[in-house]
CSV table of C-alpha atoms and ligand atoms in Angstrom, one decimal:
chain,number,residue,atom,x,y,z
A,284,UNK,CA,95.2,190.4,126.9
A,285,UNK,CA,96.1,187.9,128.9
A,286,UNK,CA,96.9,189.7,132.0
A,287,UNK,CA,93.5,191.4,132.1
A,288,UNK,CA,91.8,187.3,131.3
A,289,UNK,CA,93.5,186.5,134.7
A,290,UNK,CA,92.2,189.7,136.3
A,291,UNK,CA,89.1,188.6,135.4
A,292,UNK,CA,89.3,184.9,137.1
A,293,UNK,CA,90.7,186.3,140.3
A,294,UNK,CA,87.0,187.9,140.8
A,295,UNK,CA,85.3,184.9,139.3
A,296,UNK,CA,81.9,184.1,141.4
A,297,UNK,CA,79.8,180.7,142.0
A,298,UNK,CA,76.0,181.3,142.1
A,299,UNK,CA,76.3,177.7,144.1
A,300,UNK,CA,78.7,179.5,146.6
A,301,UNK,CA,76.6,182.6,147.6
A,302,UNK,CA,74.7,183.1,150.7
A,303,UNK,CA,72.3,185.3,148.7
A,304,UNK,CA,71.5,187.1,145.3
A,305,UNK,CA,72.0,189.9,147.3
A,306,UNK,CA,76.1,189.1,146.6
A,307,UNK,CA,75.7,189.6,143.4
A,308,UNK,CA,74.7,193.3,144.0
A,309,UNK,CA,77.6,194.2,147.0
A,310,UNK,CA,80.6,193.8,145.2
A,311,UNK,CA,82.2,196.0,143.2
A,312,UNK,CA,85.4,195.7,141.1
A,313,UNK,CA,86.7,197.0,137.9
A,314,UNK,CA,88.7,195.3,135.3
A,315,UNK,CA,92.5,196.8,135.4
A,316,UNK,CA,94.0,198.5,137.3
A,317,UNK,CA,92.5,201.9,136.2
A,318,UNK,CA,90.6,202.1,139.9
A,319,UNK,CA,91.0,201.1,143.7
A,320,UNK,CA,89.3,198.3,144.3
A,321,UNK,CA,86.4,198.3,146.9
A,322,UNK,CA,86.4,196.8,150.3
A,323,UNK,CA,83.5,194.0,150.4
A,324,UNK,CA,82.5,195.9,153.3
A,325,UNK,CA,79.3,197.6,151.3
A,326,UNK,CA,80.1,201.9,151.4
A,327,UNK,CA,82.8,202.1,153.7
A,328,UNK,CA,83.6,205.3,154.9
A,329,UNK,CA,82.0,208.6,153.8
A,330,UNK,CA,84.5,210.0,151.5
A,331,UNK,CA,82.7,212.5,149.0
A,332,UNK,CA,79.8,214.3,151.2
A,333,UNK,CA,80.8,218.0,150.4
A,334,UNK,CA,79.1,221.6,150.6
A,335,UNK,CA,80.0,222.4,147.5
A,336,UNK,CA,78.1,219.0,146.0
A,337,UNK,CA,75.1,218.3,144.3
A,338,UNK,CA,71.7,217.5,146.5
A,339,UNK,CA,71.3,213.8,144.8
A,340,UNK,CA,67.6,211.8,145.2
A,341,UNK,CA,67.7,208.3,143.9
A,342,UNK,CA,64.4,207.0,143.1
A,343,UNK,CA,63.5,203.4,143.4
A,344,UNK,CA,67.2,202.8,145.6
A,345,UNK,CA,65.4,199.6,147.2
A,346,UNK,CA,65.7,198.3,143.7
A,347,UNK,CA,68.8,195.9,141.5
A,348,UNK,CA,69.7,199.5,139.8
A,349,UNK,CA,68.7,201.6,142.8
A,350,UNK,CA,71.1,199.7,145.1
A,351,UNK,CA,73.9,199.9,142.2
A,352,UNK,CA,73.1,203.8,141.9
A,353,UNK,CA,74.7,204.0,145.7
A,354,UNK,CA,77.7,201.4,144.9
A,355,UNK,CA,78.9,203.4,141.8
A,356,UNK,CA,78.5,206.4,143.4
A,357,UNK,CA,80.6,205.9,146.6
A,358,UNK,CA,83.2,203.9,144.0
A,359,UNK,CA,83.7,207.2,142.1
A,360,UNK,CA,83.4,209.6,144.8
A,361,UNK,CA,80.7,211.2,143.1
A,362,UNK,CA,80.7,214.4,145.4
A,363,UNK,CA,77.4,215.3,146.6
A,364,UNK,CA,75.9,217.4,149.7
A,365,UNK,CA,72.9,215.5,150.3
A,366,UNK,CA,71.1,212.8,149.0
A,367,UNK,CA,67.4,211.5,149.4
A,368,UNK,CA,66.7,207.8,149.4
A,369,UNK,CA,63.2,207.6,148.0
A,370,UNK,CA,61.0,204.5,147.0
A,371,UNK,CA,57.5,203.4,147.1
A,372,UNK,CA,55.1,202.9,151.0
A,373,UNK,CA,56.5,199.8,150.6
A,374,UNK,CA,60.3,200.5,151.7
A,375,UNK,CA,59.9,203.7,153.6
A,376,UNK,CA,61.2,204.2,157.0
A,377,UNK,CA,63.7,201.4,155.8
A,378,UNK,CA,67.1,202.1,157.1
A,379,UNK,CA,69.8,202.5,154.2
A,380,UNK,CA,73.6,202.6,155.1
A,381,UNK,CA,75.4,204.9,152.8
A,382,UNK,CA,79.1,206.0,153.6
A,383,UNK,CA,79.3,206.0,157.5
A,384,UNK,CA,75.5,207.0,157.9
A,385,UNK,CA,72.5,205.7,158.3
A,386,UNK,CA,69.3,207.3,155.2
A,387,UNK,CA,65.7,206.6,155.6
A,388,UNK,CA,64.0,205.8,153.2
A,389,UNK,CA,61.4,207.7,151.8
A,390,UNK,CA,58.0,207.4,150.1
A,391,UNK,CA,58.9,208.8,146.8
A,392,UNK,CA,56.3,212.4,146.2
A,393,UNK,CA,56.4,215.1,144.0
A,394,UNK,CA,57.8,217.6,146.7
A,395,UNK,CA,60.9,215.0,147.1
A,396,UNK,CA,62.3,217.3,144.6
A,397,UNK,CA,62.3,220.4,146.3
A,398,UNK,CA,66.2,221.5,146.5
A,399,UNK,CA,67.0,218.6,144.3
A,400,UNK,CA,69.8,218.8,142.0
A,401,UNK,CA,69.9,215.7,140.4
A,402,UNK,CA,67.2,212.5,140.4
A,403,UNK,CA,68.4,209.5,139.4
A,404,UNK,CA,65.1,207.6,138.2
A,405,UNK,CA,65.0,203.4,138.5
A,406,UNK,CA,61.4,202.9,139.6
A,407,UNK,CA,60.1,201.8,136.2
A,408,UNK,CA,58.7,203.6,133.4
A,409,UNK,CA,55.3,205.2,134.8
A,410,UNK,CA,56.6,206.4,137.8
A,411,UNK,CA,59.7,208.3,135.6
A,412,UNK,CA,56.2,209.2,133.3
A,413,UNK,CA,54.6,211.0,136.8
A,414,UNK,CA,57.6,211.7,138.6
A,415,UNK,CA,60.1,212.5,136.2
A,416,UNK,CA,58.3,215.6,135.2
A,417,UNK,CA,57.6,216.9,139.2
A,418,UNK,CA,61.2,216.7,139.6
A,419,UNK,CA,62.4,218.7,136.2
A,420,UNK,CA,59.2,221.7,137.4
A,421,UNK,CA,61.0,221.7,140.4
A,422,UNK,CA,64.8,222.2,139.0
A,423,UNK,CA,66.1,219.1,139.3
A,424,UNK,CA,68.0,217.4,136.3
A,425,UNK,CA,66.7,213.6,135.9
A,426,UNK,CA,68.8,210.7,134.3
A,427,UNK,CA,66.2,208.1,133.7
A,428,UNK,CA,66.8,204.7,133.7
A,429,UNK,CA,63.4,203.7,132.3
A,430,UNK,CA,62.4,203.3,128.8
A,431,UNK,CA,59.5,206.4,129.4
A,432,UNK,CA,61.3,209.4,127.5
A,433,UNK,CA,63.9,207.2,125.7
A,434,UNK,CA,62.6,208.1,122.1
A,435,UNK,CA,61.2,211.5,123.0
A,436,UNK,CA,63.0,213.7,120.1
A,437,UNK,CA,63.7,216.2,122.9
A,438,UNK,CA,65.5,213.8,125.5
A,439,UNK,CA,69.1,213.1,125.1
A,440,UNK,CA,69.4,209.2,124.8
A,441,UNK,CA,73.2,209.2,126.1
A,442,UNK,CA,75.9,206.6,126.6
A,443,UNK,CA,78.6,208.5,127.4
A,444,UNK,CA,81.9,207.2,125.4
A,445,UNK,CA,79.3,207.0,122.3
A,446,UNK,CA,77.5,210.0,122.7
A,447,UNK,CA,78.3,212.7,125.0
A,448,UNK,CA,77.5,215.8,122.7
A,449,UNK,CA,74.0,214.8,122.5
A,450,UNK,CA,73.7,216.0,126.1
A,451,UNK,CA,76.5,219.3,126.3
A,452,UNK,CA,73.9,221.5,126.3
A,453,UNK,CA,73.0,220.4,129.5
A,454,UNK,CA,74.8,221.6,133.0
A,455,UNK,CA,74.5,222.2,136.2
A,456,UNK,CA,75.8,225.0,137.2
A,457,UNK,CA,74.5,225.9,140.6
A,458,UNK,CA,71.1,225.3,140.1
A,459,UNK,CA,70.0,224.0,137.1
A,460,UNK,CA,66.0,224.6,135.1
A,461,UNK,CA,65.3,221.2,135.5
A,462,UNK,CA,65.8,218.6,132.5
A,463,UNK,CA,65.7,215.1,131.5
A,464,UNK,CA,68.2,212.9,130.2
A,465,UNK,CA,67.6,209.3,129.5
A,466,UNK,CA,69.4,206.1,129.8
A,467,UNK,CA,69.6,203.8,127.6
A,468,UNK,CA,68.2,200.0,127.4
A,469,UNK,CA,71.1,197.8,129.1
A,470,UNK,CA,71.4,195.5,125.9
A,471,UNK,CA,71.6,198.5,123.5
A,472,UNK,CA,74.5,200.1,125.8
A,473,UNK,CA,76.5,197.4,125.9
A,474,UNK,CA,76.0,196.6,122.1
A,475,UNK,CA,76.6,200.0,120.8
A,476,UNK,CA,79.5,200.3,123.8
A,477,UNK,CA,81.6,197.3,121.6
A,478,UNK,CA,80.1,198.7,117.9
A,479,UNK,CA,80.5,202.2,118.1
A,480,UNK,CA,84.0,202.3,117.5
A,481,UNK,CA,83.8,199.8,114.9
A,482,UNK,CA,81.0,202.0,113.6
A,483,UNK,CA,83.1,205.0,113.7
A,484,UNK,CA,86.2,203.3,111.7
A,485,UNK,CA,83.8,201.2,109.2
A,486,UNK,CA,80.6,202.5,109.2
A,487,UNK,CA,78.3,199.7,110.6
A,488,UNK,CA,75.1,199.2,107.4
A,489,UNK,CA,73.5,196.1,109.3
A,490,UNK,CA,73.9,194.5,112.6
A,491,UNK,CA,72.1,191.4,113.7
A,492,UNK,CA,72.0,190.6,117.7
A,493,UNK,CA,71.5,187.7,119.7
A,494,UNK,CA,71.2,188.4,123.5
A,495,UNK,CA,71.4,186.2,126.4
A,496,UNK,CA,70.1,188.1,129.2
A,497,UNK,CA,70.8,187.9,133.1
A,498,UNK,CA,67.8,187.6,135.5
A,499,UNK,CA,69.4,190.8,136.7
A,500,UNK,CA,67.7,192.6,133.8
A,501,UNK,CA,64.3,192.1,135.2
A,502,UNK,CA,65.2,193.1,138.4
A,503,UNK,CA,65.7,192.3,142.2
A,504,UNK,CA,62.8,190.2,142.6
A,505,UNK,CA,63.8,187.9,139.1
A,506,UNK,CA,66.9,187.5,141.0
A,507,UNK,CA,65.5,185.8,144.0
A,508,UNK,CA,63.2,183.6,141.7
A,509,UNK,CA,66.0,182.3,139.6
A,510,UNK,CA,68.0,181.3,142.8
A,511,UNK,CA,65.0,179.9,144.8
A,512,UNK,CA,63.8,177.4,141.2
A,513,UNK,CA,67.5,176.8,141.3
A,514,UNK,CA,67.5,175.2,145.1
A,515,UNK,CA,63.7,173.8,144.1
A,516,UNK,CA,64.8,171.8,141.1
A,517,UNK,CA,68.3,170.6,143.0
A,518,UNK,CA,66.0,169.4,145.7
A,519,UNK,CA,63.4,168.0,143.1
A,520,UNK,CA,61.1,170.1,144.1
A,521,UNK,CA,58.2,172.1,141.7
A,522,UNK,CA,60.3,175.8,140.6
A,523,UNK,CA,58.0,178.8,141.3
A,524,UNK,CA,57.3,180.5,138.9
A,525,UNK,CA,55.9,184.6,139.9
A,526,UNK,CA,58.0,186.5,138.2
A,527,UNK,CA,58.1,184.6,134.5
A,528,UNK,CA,55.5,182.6,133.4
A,529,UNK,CA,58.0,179.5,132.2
A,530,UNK,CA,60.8,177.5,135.0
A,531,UNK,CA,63.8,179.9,134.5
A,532,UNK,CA,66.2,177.6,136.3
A,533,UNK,CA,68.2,175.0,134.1
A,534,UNK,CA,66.0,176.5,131.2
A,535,UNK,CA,66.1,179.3,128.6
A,536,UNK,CA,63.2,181.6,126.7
A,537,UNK,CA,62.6,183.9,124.6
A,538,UNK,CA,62.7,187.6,126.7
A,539,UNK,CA,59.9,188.0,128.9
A,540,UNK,CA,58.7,191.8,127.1
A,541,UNK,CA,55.5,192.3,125.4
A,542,UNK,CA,55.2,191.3,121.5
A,543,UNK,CA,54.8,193.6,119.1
A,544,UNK,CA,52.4,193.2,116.2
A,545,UNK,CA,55.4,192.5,114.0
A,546,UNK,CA,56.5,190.0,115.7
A,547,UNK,CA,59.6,191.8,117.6
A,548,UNK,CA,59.3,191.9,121.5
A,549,UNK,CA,59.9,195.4,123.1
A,550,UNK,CA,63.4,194.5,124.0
A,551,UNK,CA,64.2,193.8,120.6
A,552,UNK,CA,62.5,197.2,119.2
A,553,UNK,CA,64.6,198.4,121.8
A,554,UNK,CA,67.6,197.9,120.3
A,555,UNK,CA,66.7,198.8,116.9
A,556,UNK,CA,65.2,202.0,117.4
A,557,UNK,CA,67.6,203.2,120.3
A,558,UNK,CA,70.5,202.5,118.1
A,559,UNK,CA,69.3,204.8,115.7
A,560,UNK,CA,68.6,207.8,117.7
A,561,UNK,CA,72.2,207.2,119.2
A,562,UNK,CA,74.0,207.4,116.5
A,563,UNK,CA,71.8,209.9,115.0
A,564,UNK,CA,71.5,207.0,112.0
A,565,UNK,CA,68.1,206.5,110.6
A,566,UNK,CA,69.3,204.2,107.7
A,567,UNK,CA,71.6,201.8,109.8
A,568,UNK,CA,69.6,198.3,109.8
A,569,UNK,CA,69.3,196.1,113.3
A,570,UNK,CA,67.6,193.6,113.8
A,571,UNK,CA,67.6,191.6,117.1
A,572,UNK,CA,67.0,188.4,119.2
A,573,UNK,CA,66.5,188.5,122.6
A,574,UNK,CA,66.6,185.6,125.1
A,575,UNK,CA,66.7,185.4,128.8
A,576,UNK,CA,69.0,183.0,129.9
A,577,UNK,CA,69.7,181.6,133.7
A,578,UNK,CA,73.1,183.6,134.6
A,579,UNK,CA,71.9,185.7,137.8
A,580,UNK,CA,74.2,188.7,136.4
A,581,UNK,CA,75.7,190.5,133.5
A,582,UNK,CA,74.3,189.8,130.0
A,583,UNK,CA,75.8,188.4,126.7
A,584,UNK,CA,75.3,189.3,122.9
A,585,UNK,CA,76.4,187.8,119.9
A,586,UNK,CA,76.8,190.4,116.9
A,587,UNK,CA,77.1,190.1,113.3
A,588,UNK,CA,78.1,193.9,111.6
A,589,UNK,CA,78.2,194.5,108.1
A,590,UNK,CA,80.2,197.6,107.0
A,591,UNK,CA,80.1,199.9,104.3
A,592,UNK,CA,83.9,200.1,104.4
A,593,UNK,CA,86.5,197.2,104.6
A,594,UNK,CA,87.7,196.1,108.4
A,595,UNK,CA,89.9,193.1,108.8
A,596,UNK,CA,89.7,191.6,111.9
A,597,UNK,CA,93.4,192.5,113.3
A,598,UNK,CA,92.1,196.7,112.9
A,599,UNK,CA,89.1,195.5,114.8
A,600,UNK,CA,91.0,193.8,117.9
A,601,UNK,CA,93.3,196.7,118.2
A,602,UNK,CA,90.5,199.4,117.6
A,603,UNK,CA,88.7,197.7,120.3
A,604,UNK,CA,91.6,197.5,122.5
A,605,UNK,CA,92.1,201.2,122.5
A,606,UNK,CA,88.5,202.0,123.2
A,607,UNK,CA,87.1,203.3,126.5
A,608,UNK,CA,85.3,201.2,128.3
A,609,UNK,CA,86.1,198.1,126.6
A,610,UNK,CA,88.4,195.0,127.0
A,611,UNK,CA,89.5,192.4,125.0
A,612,UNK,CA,89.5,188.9,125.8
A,613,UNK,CA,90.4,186.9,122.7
A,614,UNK,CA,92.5,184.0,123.3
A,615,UNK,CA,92.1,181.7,120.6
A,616,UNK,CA,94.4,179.2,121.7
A,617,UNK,CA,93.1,178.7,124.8
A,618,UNK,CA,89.4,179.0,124.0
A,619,UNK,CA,89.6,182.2,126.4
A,620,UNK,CA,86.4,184.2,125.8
A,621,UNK,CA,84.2,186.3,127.8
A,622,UNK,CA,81.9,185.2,130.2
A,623,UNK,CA,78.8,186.8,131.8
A,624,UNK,CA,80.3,185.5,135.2
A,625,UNK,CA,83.8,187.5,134.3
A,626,UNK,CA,82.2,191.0,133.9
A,627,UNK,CA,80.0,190.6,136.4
A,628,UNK,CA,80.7,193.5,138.4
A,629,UNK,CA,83.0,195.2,136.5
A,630,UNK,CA,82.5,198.5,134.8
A,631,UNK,CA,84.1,197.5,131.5
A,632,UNK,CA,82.5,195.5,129.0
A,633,UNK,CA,84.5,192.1,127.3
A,634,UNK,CA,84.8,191.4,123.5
A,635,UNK,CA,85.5,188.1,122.3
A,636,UNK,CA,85.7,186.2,119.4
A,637,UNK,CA,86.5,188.7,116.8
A,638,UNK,CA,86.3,187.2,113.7
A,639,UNK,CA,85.8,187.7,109.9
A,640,UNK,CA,82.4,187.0,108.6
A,641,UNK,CA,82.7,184.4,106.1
A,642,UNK,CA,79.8,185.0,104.5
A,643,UNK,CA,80.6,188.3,103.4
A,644,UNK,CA,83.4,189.2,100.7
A,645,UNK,CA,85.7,192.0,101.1
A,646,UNK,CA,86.2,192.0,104.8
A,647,UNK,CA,82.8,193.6,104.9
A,648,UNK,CA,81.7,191.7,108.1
A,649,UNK,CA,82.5,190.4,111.3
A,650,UNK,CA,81.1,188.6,113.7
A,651,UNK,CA,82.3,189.5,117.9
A,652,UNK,CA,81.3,188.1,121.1
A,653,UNK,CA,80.4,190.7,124.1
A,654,UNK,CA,79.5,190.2,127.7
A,655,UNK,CA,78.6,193.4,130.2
A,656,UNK,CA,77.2,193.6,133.7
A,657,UNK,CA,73.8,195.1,132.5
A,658,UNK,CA,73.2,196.6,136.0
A,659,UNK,CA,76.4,198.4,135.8
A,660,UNK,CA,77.2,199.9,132.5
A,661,UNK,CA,73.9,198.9,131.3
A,662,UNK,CA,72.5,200.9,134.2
A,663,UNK,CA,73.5,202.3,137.3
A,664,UNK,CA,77.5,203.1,136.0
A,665,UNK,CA,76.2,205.1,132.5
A,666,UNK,CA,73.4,207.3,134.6
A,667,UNK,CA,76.1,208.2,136.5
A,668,UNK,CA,78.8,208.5,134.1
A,669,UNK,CA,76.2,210.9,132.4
A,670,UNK,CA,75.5,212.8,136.3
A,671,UNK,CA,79.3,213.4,135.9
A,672,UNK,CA,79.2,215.0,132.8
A,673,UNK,CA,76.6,217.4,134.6
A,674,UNK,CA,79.2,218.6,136.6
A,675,UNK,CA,81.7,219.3,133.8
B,957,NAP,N1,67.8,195.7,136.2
B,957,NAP,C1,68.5,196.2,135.1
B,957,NAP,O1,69.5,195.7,134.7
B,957,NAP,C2,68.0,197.4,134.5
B,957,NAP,C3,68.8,197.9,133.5
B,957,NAP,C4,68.4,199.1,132.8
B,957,NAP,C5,67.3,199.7,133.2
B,957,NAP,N2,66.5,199.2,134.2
B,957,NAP,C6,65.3,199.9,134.6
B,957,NAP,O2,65.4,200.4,135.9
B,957,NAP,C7,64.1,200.4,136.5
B,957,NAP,C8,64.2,199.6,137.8
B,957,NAP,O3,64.7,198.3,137.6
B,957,NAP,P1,65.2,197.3,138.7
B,957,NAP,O4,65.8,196.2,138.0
B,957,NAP,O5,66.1,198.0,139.7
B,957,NAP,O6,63.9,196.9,139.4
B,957,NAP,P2,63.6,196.4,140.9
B,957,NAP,O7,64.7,195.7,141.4
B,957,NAP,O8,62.3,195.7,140.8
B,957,NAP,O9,63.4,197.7,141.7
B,957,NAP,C9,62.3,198.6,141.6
B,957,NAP,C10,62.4,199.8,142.4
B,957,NAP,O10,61.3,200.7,142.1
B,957,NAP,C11,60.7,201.1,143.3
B,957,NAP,N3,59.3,201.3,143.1
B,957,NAP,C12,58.3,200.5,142.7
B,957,NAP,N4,57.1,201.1,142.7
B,957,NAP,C13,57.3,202.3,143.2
B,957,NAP,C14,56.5,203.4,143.4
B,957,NAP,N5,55.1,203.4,143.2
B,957,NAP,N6,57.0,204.6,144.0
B,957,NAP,C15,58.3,204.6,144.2
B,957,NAP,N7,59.2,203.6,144.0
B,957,NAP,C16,58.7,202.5,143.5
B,957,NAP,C17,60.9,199.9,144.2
B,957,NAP,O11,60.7,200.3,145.6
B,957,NAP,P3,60.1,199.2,146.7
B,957,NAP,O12,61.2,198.4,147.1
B,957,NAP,O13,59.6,200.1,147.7
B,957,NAP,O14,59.0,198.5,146.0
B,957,NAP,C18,62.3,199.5,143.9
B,957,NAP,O15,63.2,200.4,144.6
B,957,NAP,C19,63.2,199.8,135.5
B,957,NAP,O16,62.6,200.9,134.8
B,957,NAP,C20,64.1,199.0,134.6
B,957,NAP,O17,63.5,198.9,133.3
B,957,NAP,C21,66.8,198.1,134.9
């Protein structure tokens, strides 16, 4: 446990230290040792191009997830044989460096499909509503990364260590009939990523979240506005303010999606109802709280479970110890817990402060602390993860 807290440190990052947001999107690491690490040079050497790969097309690659599609892919050698780099007017003719070449960007059209294997979608949810559909008529298998199919009975909602059957009727073998597969919300992954295997030993009845999300949920452009209020306010300056309504920098507020009639924003609703359809559950109670907070990358969620069954909190350390995708960083003694800045970055996400609910009698509870890069395995890591799976 320890090892793996200093592993951690070694990568630790200073927003104040940066030259750029832009940082926090070109370097990639994983906790352990489980793979190389990269160089900081961003996509090296071309390493995985092969004839006998998919033709990729990432849609909305400009973008925080877009941009992360093309670091997770050259991290895990994702083979491919070709891959289209498609946006909006706005970014095409752009130059993209990808593996020892140079991509143009592309304005992103239905016929950007043609010969497509498989789309990866980050362009927001009505251009996966229009475009998501093109590319499935035209063969290609979509992983979405937008909230537009996400509760569509006939869409696998997938996280991959959580949920993989939900999508095994789905290959590609040669070429595929075209389908889509969506992604889940970033806080719900890495929630369910640190309660499913608690879930699976227990039986999770109720959970109650508290998020604190990274400006890196609402994309490149938050990014930018929380590092320019930052220098503003340092230099006593008036913080602008485009991208949320309320000074982000030295502040805090309640998540920036719509509210729903019953009082829940989106984000929130989110998480309730996508927990559910993952673990096929319709009777397991959430209810969630979700605030932005001013950490550039990586979010953080504070979780209360209830359980049908007994788990004391030693089975729940070493449970989540031995799960995929996870690490444990609960040093008591030292006050050791995980940090947003520790996984940012990193394709694992941290669990902390694993303790026993005192409120609840029987060792029916328990309270844990979690912090994941939301852009990674909230994102860009489980879309491919899933594109992997397509290859099986
Ligand atoms: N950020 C996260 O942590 C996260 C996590 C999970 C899911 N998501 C979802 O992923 C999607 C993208 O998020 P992001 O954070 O990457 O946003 P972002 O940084 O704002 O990037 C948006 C991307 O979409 C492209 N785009 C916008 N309008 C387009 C159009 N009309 N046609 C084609 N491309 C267009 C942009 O291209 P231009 O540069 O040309 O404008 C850019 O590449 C959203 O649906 C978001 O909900 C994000």
């Amino acid at each position: 446990m320890q090892a793996t807290a200093a592993a951690h440190r070694h990568h630790l990052y200073s927003p104040f230290t940066a030259p750029s947001f832009s940082h926090h999107l070109s370097q990639t690491t994983r906790i352990g040792s489980r793979r190389r690490r990269r160089s900081p040079a961003p996509f090296g050497v071309r390493m995985s191009l092969r004839d006998d790969g998919p033709a990729l097309a990432v849609v909305g690659v400009t973008g925080a997830v877009g941009q992360e599609f093309l670091r997770v892919l050259s991290d895990r050698d994702f083979p491919y044989r070709s891959i289209r780099m498609l946006a909006s007017h706005r970014s095409a003719g752009r130059l993209i460096p990808f593996e020892g070449r140079d991509y143009v960007v592309e304005e992103l059209r239905p016929e950007s499909f043609d010969g497509v294997d498989i789309a990866l979608f980050s362009a927001g949810g009505s251009i996966s509503k229009e475009m998501g559909p093109a590319a499935v008529e035209r063969g290609a298998i979509v992983v979405d990364n937008s909230s537009a199919f996400r509760m569509d009975p006939e869409v696998p909602l997938v996280i991959p260590e959580v949920n993989p059957d939900a999508m095994a009727h789905i290959r590609l073998n040669g070429r595929s009939n075209g389908a889509l597969i969506a992604n889940p919300n970033c806080s719900t992954i890495i929630c369910l990523m640190a309660a499913t295997p608690l879930h699976r030993h227990a039986k999770v009845m109720r959970m109650v979240v508290s998020t604190y999300q990274a400006a890196s949920g609402a994309g490149a452009a938050a990014m930018e506005e929380l590092e320019l209020q930052t220098r503003e306010v340092l230099d006593g300056k008036q913080p602008t303010c485009k991208i949320f309504k309320k000074q982000y920098a030295f502040n805090l507020f309640s998540h920036n999606a719509p509210v729903l009639s019953n009082g829940y924003n989106e984000e929130e609703m989110k998480m309730v109802k996508e927990t559910r359809k993952i673990w096929n559950d319709m009777d397991v109670k959430v209810t969630a709280t979700c605030i932005r907070v001013p950490v550039m990358r990586a979010h953080a969620e504070s979780m209360n479970l209830q359980f049908e069954n007994p788990l004391d909190e030693d089975t729940a350390r070493q449970i989540l110890n031995g799960a995929p995708g996870v690490v444990v960083i609960d040093d008591r003694t030292s006050n050791d817990f995980p940090t947003p800045l520790e996984v940012s970055n990193k394709d694992d996400v941290a669990v902390g402060r694993i303790r026993q609910d005192l409120s609840q009698d029987g060792n029916l509870g328990l309270d844990i602390f979690v912090c994941g890069d939301q852009i990674r395995k909230g994102a860009a890591l489980n879309a491919i993860q899933i594109a992997e799976k397509l290859l099986q």
